[in-house]
């Protein structure tokens, strides 16, 4: 039965596809944000007062990161095995009601990263980064001829997503996740100790900086901008501070690997998921340390002699915000729009994919959080902004979560878009006041 | 449909074997004694303890796994299948072959659990083959012992 339904919805999606190049008339398009209609049930989301939401599209597949053009088209990066010519989708709302009536696609590479900057669309596979020139309507001019700007990045399946963001000086930043949990001799083996020094850090476990306009760059052409970051899926350039911010996925399995040192409860609560404000050359400490949000300290990892009490190296940077463990921050977005109330300006939205490593305790996350930033760029207390993606009160097994927030983007009118890589839903959150 | 059939077959085979007196051909593995229902329940119970300690983190409480990361064991054709030696090998050697499992790929690494005894591995595999919606024949310590000897 399930099969039939998924095949059906796939057929519907495919039927709705047209080619990127077949450029239909724009006469029907309207950007008037006031005609956007929220779903009666707010797309199943719980939101602060004055906010409402709608599903722009559903059943797209593994919708990872998203980017919205100045004209309001949504580009969606799909992951894994993608249908021919459907690796990057373009969603277009033809009548201004907020729903996407037209879906077209291009590319044959699964991946996560997508970004728009200075008239180009950037998109990544798990090894490469491509870019496409956009015309003045925000449409890809040559969908079949992307420029390959970065190639040969390491992909050993674990932590394979190559998330990207760009600064205002012509650089692109790429996450290269560590293909390991904690750099053990044997990954995730109970009792196995850490390798010293961790050899993974030469080519992964950090953020690499490349030029946004140079072809065929690889490791030798880039700079290891920051290291000691296990896996960063969510990252964004903070324009208020002109600085790169990243969200790290903290390590797993403290109890499962060292059952005599950490309880199941400690395994569920440690370490924090962390937000870092990076400077060139920073080291965030993975795999040698992890961040304990109860002691507010960087602790020595048990693979390297730690026991939950010994502190780790002081040379590593501290996070600027610490969140509960294992919630898997998959996107970070600094909000610069005018639609939302003033408190949201320059603040950070974080899409938490939702945990699995808290088992046997209930899983957490599956929501979009918000961190206000003051006029000096100092973060305040974080809060849950949009909840209800999981569709159930308690997620005991990760399979039980209906939707999993993965990507964030800001629309030209200040709407916040959220992607879900479980059912392929694109949400749009709007504010119309009380 | 298909999965169900595969799952019932080994159990059926065991029952048949129990009724046969002397098998004509020598079996590759020392002939396992068919586990009586009470024995099965006890093995499942013991296996659950191992599962909670060693497997649950990745394959989850409900055996449902984590989409694209750790495969589900509940309803998995490989778990329910006849090839018990493959299951034993996975626990003894770990698994990171990135092969397609029921139409999906998974990106995490499963470590080896060779420090578990033959009895413990038999029990945990009997547990995953008889939990959630799964129903398949037990795995015996003798079968684990035979596979362990072969891969040494």
Coordinates of C-alpha atoms in Angstrom, one line a residue:
Chain A
X1 CA 0.0 0.0 0.0
X2 CA 2.8 2.4 1.0
X3 CA 4.6 1.6 -2.2
X4 CA 1.5 2.5 -4.3
X5 CA 1.1 5.8 -2.6
X6 CA 4.8 6.8 -2.9
X7 CA 4.8 5.8 -6.6
X8 CA 1.7 7.8 -7.2
X9 CA 3.0 11.0 -5.6
X10 CA 6.2 10.5 -7.6
X11 CA 4.3 10.3 -10.8
X12 CA 2.4 13.4 -9.9
X13 CA 5.6 15.3 -9.3
X14 CA 7.1 14.0 -12.5
X15 CA 4.0 15.0 -14.4
X16 CA 4.4 18.5 -13.0
X17 CA 7.9 18.8 -14.3
X18 CA 8.8 21.0 -17.2
X19 CA 12.3 21.8 -18.4
X20 CA 14.3 24.6 -16.9
X21 CA 15.0 26.1 -20.3
X22 CA 11.4 26.0 -21.5
X23 CA 10.6 29.5 -20.3
X24 CA 6.9 30.0 -20.0
X25 CA 5.4 33.4 -19.9
X26 CA 5.7 35.3 -16.7
X27 CA 2.3 37.1 -17.1
X28 CA 0.7 34.9 -14.4
X29 CA 3.3 35.5 -11.8
X30 CA 2.6 37.8 -9.0
X31 CA 4.9 38.6 -6.1
X32 CA 2.2 40.3 -4.0
X33 CA 2.9 38.7 -0.5
X34 CA -0.5 39.5 0.8
X35 CA -2.2 37.1 -1.5
X36 CA -0.2 34.2 0.1
X37 CA -2.7 32.1 2.0
X38 CA -1.7 30.1 5.1
X39 CA -3.0 26.5 5.4
X40 CA -5.9 26.1 7.7
X41 CA -3.8 24.0 10.0
X42 CA -0.7 26.1 9.5
X43 CA 0.8 23.1 7.7
X44 CA 0.7 21.2 11.0
X45 CA 3.2 23.5 12.7
X46 CA 3.0 25.2 16.1
X47 CA 4.2 28.8 15.8
X48 CA 4.5 32.0 17.9
X49 CA 1.4 34.3 17.9
X50 CA 1.0 36.2 14.6
X51 CA 2.8 33.6 12.5
X52 CA 1.2 31.2 10.1
X53 CA 2.5 28.6 7.6
X54 CA 1.7 26.8 4.4
X55 CA 3.1 23.9 2.5
X56 CA 4.5 25.2 -0.7
X57 CA 5.1 21.7 -2.1
X58 CA 5.2 18.1 -1.0
X59 CA 6.7 14.8 -2.1
X60 CA 9.8 16.3 -3.6
X61 CA 12.2 13.6 -2.3
X62 CA 15.1 14.2 0.0
X63 CA 14.9 18.0 0.0
X64 CA 18.1 19.2 1.6
X65 CA 19.2 22.9 1.5
X66 CA 17.1 25.5 -0.3
X67 CA 17.7 29.0 -1.7
X68 CA 15.2 31.6 -2.9
X69 CA 15.7 34.1 -5.7
X70 CA 14.9 37.8 -5.5
X71 CA 11.8 36.9 -7.7
X72 CA 10.6 34.3 -5.2
X73 CA 11.5 31.1 -7.1
X74 CA 12.8 28.3 -4.7
X75 CA 15.8 26.2 -5.6
X76 CA 15.9 22.9 -3.8
X77 CA 18.9 20.5 -3.6
X78 CA 18.0 16.8 -3.5
X79 CA 20.3 14.2 -2.0
X80 CA 21.1 10.6 -2.7
X81 CA 20.1 8.9 -5.9
X82 CA 18.2 11.4 -7.9
X83 CA 16.1 11.0 -11.0
X84 CA 17.7 12.1 -14.3
X85 CA 17.7 15.9 -14.5
X86 CA 16.1 16.3 -11.1
X87 CA 19.1 17.0 -8.7
X88 CA 18.2 20.7 -8.3
X89 CA 14.5 21.6 -8.4
X90 CA 13.0 25.0 -9.1
X91 CA 9.7 25.7 -7.6
X92 CA 7.6 28.5 -9.0
X93 CA 4.4 30.0 -7.6
X94 CA 2.6 31.2 -10.7
X95 CA -0.4 32.8 -9.2
X96 CA 0.9 34.3 -5.9
X97 CA -1.0 32.0 -3.6
X98 CA 2.2 30.7 -2.1
X99 CA 1.8 27.2 -3.5
X100 CA 4.2 26.0 -6.2
X101 CA 2.4 25.3 -9.4
X102 CA 5.4 24.7 -11.6
X103 CA 8.3 22.4 -10.7
X104 CA 11.3 22.0 -13.0
X105 CA 14.7 20.3 -12.5
X106 CA 18.3 20.0 -13.7
X107 CA 21.5 18.1 -12.8
X108 CA 22.2 14.5 -12.0
X109 CA 24.2 14.8 -8.8
X110 CA 22.7 14.2 -5.3
X111 CA 23.9 16.5 -2.6
X112 CA 23.0 19.0 0.1
X113 CA 24.5 22.5 -0.5
X114 CA 22.8 25.3 -2.4
X115 CA 23.2 29.1 -2.3
X116 CA 22.6 32.2 -4.4
X117 CA 25.1 35.0 -4.5
X118 CA 25.9 37.8 -6.9
X119 CA 23.9 36.5 -9.8
X120 CA 25.0 32.8 -9.5
X121 CA 23.4 29.7 -8.2
X122 CA 25.9 27.4 -6.4
X123 CA 25.1 23.7 -5.7
X124 CA 27.1 20.8 -4.3
X125 CA 27.3 17.1 -4.7
X126 CA 29.1 15.1 -2.0
X127 CA 32.4 15.7 -3.7
X128 CA 32.0 18.8 -5.9
X129 CA 30.6 22.3 -6.1
X130 CA 29.1 23.7 -9.3
X131 CA 27.8 27.1 -10.2
X132 CA 25.3 28.4 -12.7
X133 CA 24.8 32.0 -14.0
X134 CA 21.4 33.4 -13.4
X135 CA 19.6 35.8 -15.7
X136 CA 18.0 39.0 -14.4
X137 CA 14.8 37.0 -13.6
X138 CA 16.8 34.6 -11.4
X139 CA 16.6 31.8 -13.9
X140 CA 19.5 29.5 -14.7
X141 CA 20.8 30.4 -18.1
X142 CA 22.5 27.1 -19.0
X143 CA 21.2 24.3 -16.9
X144 CA 23.3 21.7 -18.8
X145 CA 26.6 23.6 -18.5
X146 CA 27.4 24.3 -14.9
X147 CA 30.9 25.5 -14.1
X148 CA 32.7 23.0 -11.8
X149 CA 34.4 25.3 -9.3
X150 CA 35.5 22.7 -6.7
X151 CA 36.3 19.0 -7.1
X152 CA 37.8 16.0 -5.4
X153 CA 36.5 16.5 -1.9
X154 CA 36.6 13.5 0.3
X155 CA 33.4 11.5 0.6
X156 CA 33.3 8.3 2.7
X157 CA 29.6 8.3 3.2
X158 CA 29.5 9.2 6.9
X159 CA 29.0 13.0 7.2
X160 CA 29.1 13.3 3.4
X161 CA 27.1 16.6 3.0
X162 CA 29.1 19.4 1.5
X163 CA 27.2 22.4 2.8
X164 CA 28.2 25.8 1.4
X165 CA 27.9 29.5 2.1
X166 CA 29.5 32.6 0.6
X167 CA 31.0 35.8 2.1
X168 CA 31.0 39.3 0.5
X169 CA 34.6 39.1 -0.7
X170 CA 34.3 36.4 -3.4
X171 CA 34.9 33.3 -1.2
X172 CA 32.9 30.2 -0.8
X173 CA 33.1 28.1 2.4
X174 CA 32.6 24.3 2.2
X175 CA 32.0 21.9 5.1
X176 CA 34.0 18.7 4.8
X177 CA 32.6 16.5 7.5
X178 CA 34.8 13.9 9.3
X179 CA 34.1 10.4 8.1
X180 CA 34.2 9.2 11.7
X181 CA 32.4 9.7 15.0
X182 CA 35.4 10.3 17.3
X183 CA 38.5 9.3 15.3
X184 CA 38.8 6.0 17.0
X185 CA 41.1 3.2 15.7
X186 CA 37.8 1.5 14.8
X187 CA 34.9 3.8 14.2
X188 CA 32.1 3.3 16.9
X189 CA 33.8 0.2 18.3
X190 CA 33.1 -0.1 22.1
X191 CA 36.4 0.7 23.9
X192 CA 38.4 1.6 20.8
X193 CA 40.8 4.5 21.5
X194 CA 41.4 7.7 19.5
X195 CA 44.2 8.1 16.9
X196 CA 46.8 10.7 17.8
X197 CA 47.1 12.9 16.0
X198 CA 43.8 12.4 14.2
X199 CA 44.7 11.9 10.5
X200 CA 41.3 12.7 9.3
X201 CA 41.8 16.4 10.0
X202 CA 44.2 16.8 7.0
X203 CA 41.3 16.5 4.6
X204 CA 38.1 16.6 6.6
X205 CA 36.6 17.6 9.9
X206 CA 36.6 21.3 9.1
X207 CA 35.6 24.2 6.9
X208 CA 37.6 24.9 3.7
X209 CA 37.6 28.2 1.9
X210 CA 37.8 28.5 -1.9
X211 CA 37.3 31.2 -4.5
X212 CA 33.8 31.4 -5.7
X213 CA 34.8 32.1 -9.3
X214 CA 37.7 29.8 -10.0
X215 CA 37.3 26.5 -11.9
X216 CA 38.4 23.0 -10.8
X217 CA 39.8 23.9 -7.4
X218 CA 40.7 21.2 -5.0
X219 CA 42.4 20.8 -1.6
X220 CA 45.7 22.5 -2.8
X221 CA 43.8 25.5 -4.0
X222 CA 41.8 26.1 -0.9
X223 CA 42.5 27.0 2.7
X224 CA 41.6 24.9 5.7
X225 CA 39.7 27.9 7.2
X226 CA 38.8 26.2 10.5
X227 CA 39.4 22.7 11.8
X228 CA 38.3 20.5 14.7
X229 CA 34.7 20.5 13.5
X230 CA 33.2 17.0 13.3
X231 CA 30.4 17.8 10.9
X232 CA 28.8 21.1 10.0
X233 CA 25.7 20.9 8.0
X234 CA 24.3 24.3 8.9
X235 CA 26.4 27.3 8.2
X236 CA 25.8 31.0 7.2
X237 CA 27.7 34.2 6.7
X238 CA 26.6 36.7 9.4
X239 CA 26.5 40.1 7.6
X240 CA 26.0 42.1 10.8
X241 CA 29.5 40.8 12.0
X242 CA 30.9 40.0 8.6
X243 CA 31.8 36.6 10.0
X244 CA 31.3 32.9 9.3
X245 CA 29.0 31.0 11.8
X246 CA 28.6 27.3 11.9
X247 CA 26.5 24.7 13.7
X248 CA 28.4 21.5 14.6
X249 CA 26.9 18.1 15.0
X250 CA 28.5 16.9 18.2
X251 CA 29.9 13.5 18.7
X252 CA 27.7 10.4 19.4
X253 CA 27.9 7.3 21.6
X254 CA 29.6 8.3 24.8
X255 CA 27.8 5.5 26.6
X256 CA 27.8 3.0 23.8
X257 CA 31.6 3.2 23.4
X258 CA 32.5 3.8 27.1
X259 CA 29.6 2.2 29.1
X260 CA 31.7 2.3 32.4
X261 CA 32.3 6.1 32.1
X262 CA 29.0 7.4 30.9
X263 CA 25.4 6.4 31.7
X264 CA 22.6 6.3 29.1
X265 CA 21.3 9.5 30.5
X266 CA 24.7 11.2 30.1
X267 CA 24.9 9.7 26.6
X268 CA 21.5 11.4 25.8
X269 CA 22.5 14.8 27.3
X270 CA 26.2 15.1 26.1
X271 CA 27.7 16.7 24.3
X272 CA 26.0 20.0 23.4
X273 CA 25.2 20.8 19.8
X274 CA 27.3 24.0 19.3
X275 CA 27.2 27.2 17.4
X276 CA 30.7 28.7 16.7
X277 CA 31.6 32.1 15.4
X278 CA 34.7 31.3 13.3
X279 CA 37.9 33.2 12.5
X280 CA 40.5 31.9 10.1
X281 CA 42.7 29.3 11.7
X282 CA 40.3 28.4 14.6
X283 CA 40.2 24.9 16.0
X284 CA 37.0 23.8 17.7
X285 CA 38.6 20.7 19.3
X286 CA 37.1 17.6 17.6
X287 CA 38.0 14.8 18.2
X288 CA 40.0 15.6 21.3
X289 CA 37.4 17.5 23.2
X290 CA 33.6 17.8 23.4
X291 CA 31.5 20.5 25.0
X292 CA 29.6 19.9 28.2
X293 CA 26.7 22.4 28.5
X294 CA 26.2 21.6 32.2
X295 CA 29.7 22.3 33.3
X296 CA 30.2 24.9 30.5
X297 CA 33.5 23.4 29.7
X298 CA 35.4 21.7 26.9
X299 CA 36.0 18.1 28.2
X300 CA 38.7 15.7 27.2
X301 CA 37.1 12.9 25.0
X302 CA 37.2 9.4 26.5
X303 CA 39.0 8.2 23.4
X304 CA 41.9 10.4 24.5
X305 CA 41.9 9.7 28.2
X306 CA 38.9 11.6 29.3
X307 CA 36.4 10.4 31.9
X308 CA 33.7 13.0 31.9
X309 CA 35.6 15.1 34.5
X310 CA 38.9 15.9 33.0
X311 CA 38.9 19.2 31.0
X312 CA 40.3 19.3 27.5
X313 CA 42.7 21.6 25.7
X314 CA 42.4 25.3 26.4
X315 CA 43.6 26.2 22.9
X316 CA 40.3 25.3 21.4
X317 CA 37.6 27.8 20.8
X318 CA 34.4 28.0 22.9
X319 CA 30.9 27.9 21.3
X320 CA 28.8 31.1 21.3
X321 CA 25.6 29.1 21.9
X322 CA 25.1 25.5 23.2
X323 CA 22.0 23.5 22.5
X324 CA 20.8 20.1 23.8
X325 CA 22.7 17.1 22.5
X326 CA 22.2 15.1 19.3
X327 CA 19.4 17.3 17.8
X328 CA 21.4 17.5 14.5
X329 CA 21.4 21.2 13.4
X330 CA 21.1 20.9 9.6
X331 CA 20.7 24.6 8.7
X332 CA 21.6 28.0 10.0
X333 CA 20.1 31.3 8.7
X334 CA 20.6 34.8 9.9
X335 CA 17.4 36.6 9.4
X336 CA 17.7 40.0 7.6
X337 CA 14.1 40.4 6.4
X338 CA 11.5 43.0 7.3
X339 CA 8.4 40.8 7.5
X340 CA 9.0 39.4 11.0
X341 CA 8.9 41.5 14.3
X342 CA 12.0 43.5 15.2
X343 CA 13.3 40.9 17.7
X344 CA 14.0 38.5 14.8
X345 CA 16.2 41.0 12.9
X346 CA 19.8 39.6 12.6
X347 CA 18.9 36.7 14.8
X348 CA 19.6 33.1 13.9
X349 CA 17.2 30.4 12.9
X350 CA 18.4 26.8 13.2
X351 CA 16.7 23.8 11.6
X352 CA 17.1 20.8 13.9
X353 CA 16.8 17.6 11.9
X354 CA 16.1 15.6 15.1
X355 CA 18.1 13.1 17.1
X356 CA 18.7 9.4 17.1
X357 CA 21.6 9.0 19.4
X358 CA 19.5 9.7 22.6
X359 CA 18.1 6.2 22.5
X360 CA 16.8 4.5 24.6
X361 CA 15.6 7.9 25.9
X362 CA 13.0 9.8 23.8
X363 CA 14.4 11.6 20.8
X364 CA 14.6 15.4 20.6
X365 CA 14.7 18.2 18.1
X366 CA 12.6 18.0 14.9
X367 CA 12.0 21.8 15.1
X368 CA 13.3 25.2 14.0
X369 CA 14.9 27.2 16.9
X370 CA 15.6 30.9 17.1
X371 CA 18.4 32.8 18.8
X372 CA 18.1 36.5 19.0
X373 CA 21.3 38.6 18.4
X374 CA 21.5 42.1 19.9
X375 CA 22.8 45.2 18.1
X376 CA 26.4 44.2 19.0
X377 CA 26.0 40.7 17.6
X378 CA 25.8 39.0 21.0
X379 CA 23.5 36.0 21.0
X380 CA 20.7 35.8 23.6
X381 CA 18.7 32.8 24.9
X382 CA 17.5 30.3 22.3
X383 CA 13.9 29.3 22.0
X384 CA 11.8 26.9 19.9
X385 CA 10.3 28.8 16.9
X386 CA 8.5 26.3 14.8
X387 CA 7.6 22.9 16.2
X388 CA 5.3 20.0 15.2
X389 CA 7.3 18.7 12.2
X390 CA 7.5 15.2 13.7
X391 CA 3.7 15.0 13.7
X392 CA 3.8 13.0 17.0
X393 CA 4.1 14.0 20.6
X394 CA 7.0 11.7 21.4
X395 CA 9.5 10.3 19.0
X396 CA 10.9 7.0 20.4
X397 CA 12.5 5.7 17.2
X398 CA 13.7 8.2 14.6
X399 CA 11.6 6.4 11.9
X400 CA 8.5 7.7 13.7
X401 CA 9.2 11.4 12.8
X402 CA 7.0 12.4 9.9
X403 CA 9.0 15.5 8.8
X404 CA 12.6 16.5 9.5
X405 CA 13.7 20.1 9.1
X406 CA 16.8 20.3 7.0
X407 CA 17.1 23.5 5.0
X408 CA 16.3 27.2 5.6
X409 CA 15.9 30.2 3.3
X410 CA 14.6 33.7 3.4
X411 CA 12.3 34.9 0.7
X412 CA 12.4 38.4 -0.8
X413 CA 9.4 39.4 1.2
X414 CA 11.0 38.1 4.5
X415 CA 9.1 34.8 4.5
X416 CA 11.0 31.9 6.1
X417 CA 11.2 28.7 4.1
X418 CA 11.9 25.3 5.7
X419 CA 12.6 22.1 3.8
X420 CA 12.0 18.6 5.1
X421 CA 14.1 15.8 3.7
X422 CA 11.9 13.0 5.0
X423 CA 8.7 13.6 3.0
X424 CA 10.1 16.3 0.7
X425 CA 7.9 19.1 2.0
X426 CA 8.7 22.8 1.6
X427 CA 7.1 25.0 4.2
X428 CA 6.7 28.8 4.1
X429 CA 6.3 30.7 7.4
X430 CA 4.8 34.1 7.2
X431 CA 3.9 36.9 9.7
X432 CA 0.8 38.9 9.4
X433 CA 0.6 40.2 13.0
X434 CA -2.1 39.7 15.6
Chain B
X1 CA 4.4 -10.7 0.6
X2 CA 7.8 -12.0 -0.6
X3 CA 9.4 -11.1 2.7
X4 CA 6.9 -13.1 4.8
X5 CA 7.4 -16.2 2.7
X6 CA 11.2 -16.0 3.2
X7 CA 10.7 -15.5 6.9
X8 CA 8.5 -18.5 7.4
X9 CA 10.6 -20.9 5.4
X10 CA 13.5 -21.4 7.7
X11 CA 11.2 -22.0 10.7
X12 CA 9.4 -24.5 8.6
X13 CA 12.7 -26.2 7.6
X14 CA 13.7 -26.5 11.3
X15 CA 10.4 -28.2 12.1
X16 CA 10.9 -30.6 9.2
X17 CA 14.4 -31.3 10.3
X18 CA 13.2 -32.1 13.8
X19 CA 10.9 -34.8 12.4
X20 CA 13.6 -36.4 10.3
X21 CA 15.5 -39.1 12.2
X22 CA 18.8 -39.4 10.5
X23 CA 19.7 -36.9 7.8
X24 CA 21.2 -38.7 4.8
X25 CA 23.8 -36.1 4.0
X26 CA 26.1 -34.7 6.6
X27 CA 25.2 -31.0 7.3
X28 CA 27.9 -28.3 7.0
X29 CA 27.1 -27.1 10.5
X30 CA 26.5 -29.5 13.4
X31 CA 22.7 -30.1 13.2
X32 CA 21.0 -27.4 15.3
X33 CA 18.4 -28.7 17.7
X34 CA 15.1 -27.1 16.9
X35 CA 14.4 -24.5 19.5
X36 CA 11.2 -25.3 21.4
X37 CA 8.9 -22.4 22.0
X38 CA 10.0 -22.0 25.6
X39 CA 13.6 -22.1 24.5
X40 CA 12.9 -19.5 21.8
X41 CA 11.3 -17.2 24.3
X42 CA 14.3 -17.5 26.7
X43 CA 16.8 -16.8 23.8
X44 CA 14.8 -13.8 22.7
X45 CA 14.8 -12.5 26.3
X46 CA 18.5 -12.9 26.7
X47 CA 19.0 -11.4 23.3
X48 CA 17.1 -8.4 24.2
X49 CA 19.6 -7.5 26.9
X50 CA 22.4 -7.6 24.3
X51 CA 20.4 -5.6 21.9
X52 CA 19.7 -2.8 24.4
X53 CA 23.4 -2.6 25.2
X54 CA 25.0 -3.0 21.8
X55 CA 22.5 -2.4 18.9
X56 CA 19.7 -0.1 20.1
X57 CA 21.6 3.1 19.7
X58 CA 21.7 2.7 15.9
X59 CA 18.9 0.4 15.1
X60 CA 16.5 2.1 17.6
X61 CA 14.0 0.8 20.1
X62 CA 11.5 -0.1 17.4
X63 CA 14.0 -1.8 15.2
X64 CA 13.2 1.0 12.7
X65 CA 16.7 2.3 12.2
X66 CA 17.5 5.9 11.2
X67 CA 16.6 6.8 7.6
X68 CA 19.6 6.8 5.4
X69 CA 22.0 6.3 8.3
X70 CA 21.3 3.0 10.0
X71 CA 19.1 0.4 8.3
X72 CA 15.9 -0.9 9.9
X73 CA 16.0 -4.5 11.2
X74 CA 12.2 -4.7 11.5
X75 CA 10.9 -6.1 8.3
X76 CA 14.4 -6.3 6.7
X77 CA 14.6 -9.1 4.1
X78 CA 18.2 -9.7 5.1
X79 CA 17.4 -10.1 8.7
X80 CA 14.5 -12.5 8.0
X81 CA 16.3 -14.3 5.3
X82 CA 17.8 -17.8 5.2
X83 CA 21.4 -16.6 5.2
X84 CA 22.1 -16.8 9.0
X85 CA 25.8 -17.0 8.3
X86 CA 25.7 -13.5 6.8
X87 CA 24.0 -12.1 9.9
X88 CA 26.6 -13.8 12.1
X89 CA 29.4 -12.4 10.0
X90 CA 27.9 -8.9 10.3
X91 CA 28.0 -9.0 14.1
X92 CA 31.5 -10.6 14.2
X93 CA 33.1 -8.3 11.6
X94 CA 31.1 -5.2 11.6
X95 CA 29.5 -3.9 8.4
X96 CA 30.4 -0.9 6.2
X97 CA 30.0 -2.3 2.7
X98 CA 27.4 0.3 1.7
X99 CA 25.5 -2.3 -0.3
X100 CA 21.8 -1.7 -1.1
X101 CA 19.6 -3.0 1.6
X102 CA 15.9 -3.3 0.5
X103 CA 16.4 -0.5 -2.0
X104 CA 18.3 2.0 0.3
X105 CA 21.8 2.9 1.1
X106 CA 23.0 3.7 4.7
X107 CA 25.9 6.0 5.5
X108 CA 26.9 5.0 9.1
X109 CA 29.5 2.4 10.1
X110 CA 28.6 -0.6 12.1
X111 CA 31.5 -1.8 14.3
X112 CA 32.4 -5.4 15.0
X113 CA 31.0 -7.1 18.1
X114 CA 33.3 -10.1 18.1
X115 CA 33.9 -9.9 21.9
X116 CA 30.4 -11.2 22.4
X117 CA 30.2 -15.0 23.1
X118 CA 28.7 -17.5 20.6
X119 CA 25.7 -17.7 22.9
X120 CA 25.3 -13.9 23.1
X121 CA 25.5 -13.5 19.3
X122 CA 23.0 -16.4 18.8
X123 CA 20.7 -14.8 21.3
X124 CA 20.8 -11.2 19.8
X125 CA 20.3 -12.5 16.3
X126 CA 17.4 -14.7 17.5
X127 CA 16.0 -11.6 19.2
X128 CA 16.1 -9.4 16.0
X129 CA 14.6 -12.2 14.0
X130 CA 11.7 -12.5 16.5
X131 CA 10.9 -8.9 17.5
X132 CA 8.7 -6.1 16.3
X133 CA 7.0 -7.6 13.2
X134 CA 9.8 -10.2 12.6
X135 CA 9.3 -13.9 12.8
X136 CA 12.1 -16.2 11.7
X137 CA 14.1 -19.2 12.9
X138 CA 16.5 -19.0 15.8
X139 CA 20.2 -18.8 15.5
X140 CA 22.2 -21.3 17.5
X141 CA 25.5 -20.9 19.3
X142 CA 26.8 -23.8 17.2
X143 CA 26.1 -21.8 14.0
X144 CA 27.9 -18.8 15.4
X145 CA 30.8 -21.0 16.4
X146 CA 31.1 -22.5 12.9
X147 CA 31.1 -19.1 11.2
X148 CA 33.6 -17.7 13.8
X149 CA 36.0 -20.6 13.0
X150 CA 35.7 -19.9 9.3
X151 CA 36.5 -16.2 9.4
X152 CA 39.4 -16.5 11.9

